[in-house]
Amino acid sequence: MEKVVLLKTQLVEAARLGKSEEFRFKRLAVILLDNFVEIQLSALIKEKFSWDGAFIFQEKKYKQRDRKKILNYYDELLKACVKESIINEQELFLLSFSHDIRNNLYHKIDEEELLVNVALRILKEIITNRQPEWKTARGFTSFSSKSFDPYGSSKKKGFLPGGNNEEDWRYFLNKYFDFIDKRKANSSSLLSKSLISKIKATRLNYGFIKKEFHIFFPYAVDWDFNDYLLHYSCKNVNHEKIEEIKEQKDKETRQRNYNDLFDEYEKQWQFKKYERLNKIELKAKEILKSDTYNSLVKYISLRTETNMIYEAIGKAASELDREIQFAIDVARGK
C-alpha cells in the first residue's frame, strides 16, 4: 500500500506544478512525470524478468546482459516494453520525445516552453490511459492495519481497503490528475506554433540583415539567403572546432584550417532558396489537422531544417546588431 501512496503523491505534485503558468514549475512537472513513467516501466519489466526462466528447463528470454541494458538505458527499456505489450509503438515514439525534453530540462535547465507544454500533454495522456492497467506494477498489494490511501475513494471494495485496482486509479486520475486546461492549445497546435514562430522570426531577421549587413561586412555585398545560411550554419555546427582553430598562433595556419573546414562543410550542403520558408510554413500549418502522434512525426521531420535556418539567420542578425551598437558607441565617444 505504501507504493500506491508514493505513486499517487508523485502524480499529485506533478499535476500541481503542471497547472502553473510559470516555466520553472512546468519544468519540474515534466521531470516528475517522465520519472514516474520510467519507474513504472522498469518495475513492469522487472516483473516480467522474475518469471523469465523461473521454471525448470525453460530457456531465458532475456539474458543477464540484455536485462542490464534494458534497466540502464531508457531507449532499450521502451523497446522491451513494446515487445512485452506494456506500451505500443506510438507510445514509444511519444515517450522518447518527452524524455528528450526532460533531459534538456534536467541537464541544461532549458527548453522551448511550447515543447515543454507538449511533453506535459503527452505524459498526462499516456499516464491517464495506462496507469489503471499498470497499477503499482506488482503482482499483489499488501495491506496492514495502518494502510491508508489519502487519495482513495470513500467506497470500500469488499472487506479490503481500495487504492490499487483499476476503478481506484481511474477515480484518482479523474479527481487529482486532470490538470490540463482543455480550452488551451493542444499538442498539434503547439507543435505547429513552434515551427511557425521560428519562420516568422527568420523572415524578420533576414529583412534586417538584407538591408545593412553588407555595410558592416563588405565581403557579403553579393550574398543571398543561401549564402547566409551556408556560412552561419557552418559556424553553428562547427563552433567548437572553430574555437580550437582560433587558438592556433599562426595566422596563415588558422585561415587555412578554417578554409578547409568550410570547404568540407560546403561539399554536403544543399542549396536553399528564401521561398523554402513558405513551404515549411505550409507544412507546419498542416500539423494542425493531425492527432498528437502524427503531428509529432511531421514536426520532427521539419524540426532540424527549421532550427538550422532559424539559428543561422539569427546568428547573422546578432552579429550585425552587435556591429551597429559598436558603431553607435564609437560615434557617441564611448
XYZ file of C-alpha atoms in Angstrom:
334
model
C 0.000 0.000 0.000
C 2.927 2.310 0.666
C 3.896 2.279 -3.026
C 0.336 3.174 -4.027
C 0.550 6.329 -1.906
C 4.056 7.160 -3.156
C 2.991 6.915 -6.796
C -0.187 8.911 -6.258
C 1.686 11.604 -4.329
C 4.163 11.992 -7.187
C 1.307 12.458 -9.666
C -0.494 14.918 -7.380
C 2.634 17.053 -7.061
C 3.297 16.881 -10.800
C -0.285 17.954 -11.514
C 0.018 20.871 -9.086
C 3.198 22.055 -10.795
C 1.816 21.389 -14.272
C -1.137 23.714 -13.675
C 1.185 26.666 -13.224
C 1.678 29.278 -15.928
C 5.317 29.623 -14.877
C 8.046 27.761 -16.751
C 10.013 26.933 -13.579
C 7.137 24.829 -12.265
C 6.254 23.226 -15.608
C 9.880 22.114 -15.877
C 9.616 20.228 -12.594
C 6.282 18.711 -13.642
C 7.820 17.205 -16.799
C 10.739 15.802 -14.801
C 8.380 14.209 -12.261
C 6.071 12.710 -14.893
C 8.892 11.338 -17.025
C 10.403 9.817 -13.892
C 7.024 8.306 -12.965
C 6.771 6.573 -16.341
C 10.338 5.271 -16.076
C 9.709 3.932 -12.553
C 6.575 2.132 -13.711
C 8.051 0.673 -16.895
C 11.164 -0.530 -15.054
C 9.033 -2.209 -12.396
C 6.794 -3.848 -15.003
C 9.778 -5.216 -16.913
C 11.369 -6.495 -13.687
C 8.109 -8.340 -13.034
C 8.492 -9.978 -16.457
C 12.104 -10.861 -15.620
C 11.051 -12.556 -12.376
C 9.056 -15.146 -14.350
C 11.542 -15.432 -17.208
C 13.396 -18.735 -16.837
C 11.769 -19.432 -13.466
C 10.656 -22.915 -14.453
C 12.948 -25.900 -14.845
C 14.339 -26.417 -18.343
C 12.854 -23.082 -19.505
C 15.328 -21.039 -21.553
C 15.602 -17.389 -20.558
C 14.011 -14.930 -22.963
C 16.253 -12.158 -21.603
C 19.890 -12.954 -20.893
C 21.551 -11.183 -17.971
C 23.447 -8.847 -20.282
C 20.191 -7.864 -22.016
C 18.476 -7.241 -18.700
C 21.250 -4.883 -17.638
C 20.943 -2.872 -20.875
C 17.158 -2.666 -20.577
C 17.294 -1.401 -16.993
C 20.118 1.077 -17.631
C 19.155 2.612 -20.987
C 15.772 4.248 -21.460
C 15.533 3.539 -25.190
C 16.189 -0.161 -24.530
C 13.564 -0.130 -21.774
C 10.977 1.331 -24.155
C 11.767 -1.269 -26.830
C 11.396 -4.093 -24.314
C 8.082 -2.663 -23.106
C 6.759 -2.637 -26.672
C 7.911 -6.237 -27.080
C 6.000 -7.174 -23.933
C 2.898 -5.163 -24.988
C 3.208 -2.854 -21.987
C 3.162 0.118 -24.371
C 2.722 0.332 -28.141
C 4.960 1.709 -30.916
C 3.239 5.088 -30.975
C 3.637 5.471 -27.213
C 7.329 4.570 -27.555
C 7.744 7.417 -30.053
C 5.868 9.895 -27.846
C 7.713 8.876 -24.685
C 11.100 9.127 -26.427
C 10.301 12.691 -27.474
C 9.130 13.611 -23.963
C 12.250 12.046 -22.449
C 14.444 14.202 -24.711
C 12.572 17.263 -23.448
C 13.075 16.050 -19.879
C 16.820 15.588 -20.456
C 17.176 19.161 -21.671
C 15.218 20.426 -18.675
C 17.160 18.282 -16.211
C 20.700 18.729 -17.518
C 20.529 22.174 -19.156
C 17.525 23.724 -17.332
C 16.469 24.927 -20.778
C 13.937 24.069 -23.485
C 11.293 25.780 -25.612
C 8.279 26.404 -23.406
C 5.953 25.328 -26.215
C 7.666 21.925 -26.324
C 7.519 21.643 -22.536
C 3.747 22.091 -22.798
C 3.625 19.374 -25.471
C 5.588 16.981 -23.246
C 3.195 17.661 -20.358
C 0.208 16.809 -22.534
C 1.813 13.646 -23.902
C 2.833 12.333 -20.491
C -0.518 13.212 -18.936
C -2.414 11.385 -21.677
C -0.285 8.224 -21.564
C -0.338 8.015 -17.777
C -4.112 8.568 -17.695
C -4.645 5.785 -20.251
C -2.134 3.281 -18.894
C -1.903 3.726 -15.115
C -5.194 1.917 -14.288
C -3.650 -1.092 -16.057
C -0.133 -0.649 -14.651
C -1.265 -0.056 -11.036
C 1.818 -0.486 -8.797
C 3.480 -2.793 -11.336
C 3.470 -5.539 -8.700
C 1.686 -8.853 -8.644
C -0.030 -8.047 -5.348
C -0.606 -5.201 -2.885
C -0.057 -5.770 0.833
C -2.246 -4.087 3.447
C -1.864 -3.615 7.174
C -3.938 -2.058 9.942
C -2.089 1.207 9.245
C -2.778 1.157 5.483
C -4.383 4.392 4.420
C -4.781 5.975 0.981
C -5.368 9.747 1.388
C -6.372 9.966 -2.273
C -8.712 6.975 -2.336
C -12.446 6.799 -2.846
C -14.594 6.652 0.275
C -16.147 3.470 -1.076
C -14.739 0.192 0.235
C -14.027 -2.666 -2.137
C -15.247 -5.740 -0.247
C -13.526 -6.198 3.107
C -10.210 -4.725 1.909
C -9.324 -1.045 1.559
C -9.163 0.184 -2.034
C -6.333 2.037 -3.696
C -4.796 -0.230 -6.301
C -7.441 -1.588 -8.614
C -8.476 -0.113 -11.959
C -11.527 1.635 -10.538
C -9.466 3.252 -7.767
C -6.875 4.527 -10.209
C -9.496 5.950 -12.578
C -11.165 7.713 -9.655
C -7.811 9.110 -8.531
C -6.713 10.242 -12.016
C -10.056 11.908 -12.702
C -10.067 13.790 -9.393
C -6.401 14.624 -8.792
C -4.644 14.383 -12.166
C -6.887 16.364 -14.530
C -4.587 19.398 -14.766
C -4.549 20.334 -18.483
C -6.896 23.191 -19.405
C -8.802 21.856 -22.415
C -9.573 25.398 -23.540
C -5.886 25.954 -24.282
C -3.913 24.830 -27.337
C -3.497 21.085 -27.852
C -0.236 19.350 -28.770
C -0.756 19.686 -32.524
C -1.379 23.413 -32.213
C 1.690 23.911 -30.015
C 3.968 21.980 -32.382
C 2.687 23.960 -35.341
C 3.166 27.233 -33.458
C 6.734 26.300 -32.516
C 7.720 25.989 -36.191
C 5.707 28.942 -37.482
C 7.088 31.318 -34.832
C 10.639 30.465 -35.932
C 9.778 31.031 -39.589
C 8.305 34.439 -38.721
C 11.381 35.373 -36.675
C 13.629 34.254 -39.554
C 11.780 36.491 -42.004
C 12.195 39.487 -39.692
C 15.892 38.808 -39.130
C 16.544 38.283 -42.820
C 14.827 41.563 -43.660
C 17.134 43.230 -41.132
C 20.409 41.776 -42.432
C 19.491 42.135 -46.087
C 19.373 45.930 -45.759
C 22.546 46.686 -43.803
C 24.751 43.606 -43.423
C 26.985 44.453 -46.412
C 27.651 47.943 -44.990
C 29.453 46.487 -41.986
C 30.684 43.323 -43.730
C 31.628 44.362 -47.312
C 32.610 40.810 -48.281
C 28.902 39.907 -48.150
C 27.742 42.504 -50.675
C 26.592 39.817 -53.132
C 25.277 37.337 -50.580
C 21.772 35.926 -50.873
C 19.664 33.823 -48.467
C 21.601 30.642 -49.251
C 24.979 32.323 -48.593
C 23.926 33.492 -45.143
C 22.620 30.020 -44.300
C 25.736 28.284 -45.555
C 28.221 30.496 -43.729
C 26.394 30.829 -40.426
C 25.153 27.256 -40.186
C 28.764 26.217 -40.730
C 29.748 28.413 -37.786
C 26.979 26.997 -35.606
C 27.642 23.342 -36.423
C 31.415 23.653 -36.124
C 31.549 26.076 -33.218
C 33.961 24.026 -31.088
C 36.288 23.259 -33.993
C 36.372 26.938 -34.961
C 37.229 27.907 -31.386
C 40.135 25.435 -31.482
C 41.323 26.934 -34.770
C 41.245 30.414 -33.220
C 43.650 29.211 -30.544
C 46.337 28.465 -33.146
C 49.045 31.122 -33.077
C 49.971 31.308 -36.755
C 47.533 33.470 -38.731
C 48.071 31.677 -42.051
C 47.550 28.284 -40.416
C 44.332 29.496 -38.799
C 42.986 30.761 -42.126
C 43.970 27.612 -43.997
C 42.366 25.340 -41.412
C 39.182 27.402 -41.381
C 39.006 27.329 -45.187
C 39.446 23.544 -45.162
C 36.685 23.219 -42.575
C 34.335 25.418 -44.592
C 35.106 23.591 -47.865
C 34.322 20.247 -46.231
C 31.032 21.597 -44.897
C 30.109 23.089 -48.269
C 30.520 19.716 -50.002
C 27.485 18.280 -48.206
C 25.453 21.486 -48.325
C 22.090 21.556 -50.122
C 21.206 24.872 -51.762
C 18.207 26.634 -50.205
C 16.063 29.448 -51.561
C 14.242 32.017 -49.440
C 10.981 30.519 -50.717
C 11.747 27.395 -48.690
C 10.350 29.277 -45.687
C 6.917 29.337 -47.326
C 6.959 25.582 -47.887
C 7.962 24.865 -44.292
C 5.229 27.184 -43.040
C 2.587 25.422 -45.134
C 3.671 22.030 -43.796
C 3.669 23.424 -40.266
C 0.065 24.572 -40.703
C -0.912 21.075 -41.869
C 0.177 19.750 -38.473
C -2.958 21.330 -37.005
C -5.085 18.691 -38.755
C -3.290 15.704 -37.169
C -3.548 13.882 -33.866
C -0.706 14.044 -31.335
C 1.301 11.159 -32.755
C 1.085 12.170 -36.422
C 1.636 15.850 -35.657
C 4.813 14.945 -33.767
C 6.042 12.793 -36.668
C 5.533 15.740 -39.035
C 7.076 18.183 -36.563
C 10.241 16.110 -36.174
C 10.570 15.806 -39.968
C 10.726 19.630 -40.147
C 12.473 20.480 -36.881
C 16.142 20.032 -37.846
C 15.906 22.107 -41.016
C 13.776 24.803 -39.373
C 16.144 25.137 -36.415
C 19.167 25.288 -38.723
C 17.639 28.151 -40.736
C 16.356 29.967 -37.646
C 19.680 29.744 -35.806
C 21.842 30.637 -38.826
C 19.894 33.755 -39.803
C 19.542 34.636 -36.124
C 23.318 34.484 -35.660
C 23.879 36.727 -38.682
C 21.354 39.242 -37.321
C 23.017 39.123 -33.908
C 26.444 39.872 -35.404
C 25.052 42.787 -37.409
C 23.267 44.192 -34.354
C 26.500 43.996 -32.366
C 28.390 45.917 -35.071
C 25.686 48.579 -35.250
C 25.744 49.060 -31.485
C 29.544 49.282 -31.548
C 29.385 51.970 -34.277
C 26.819 53.937 -32.243
C 29.041 53.735 -29.148
C 32.053 54.968 -31.148
C 30.017 57.863 -32.588
C 28.992 58.825 -29.070
C 32.611 58.714 -27.910
C 32.154 55.812 -25.544
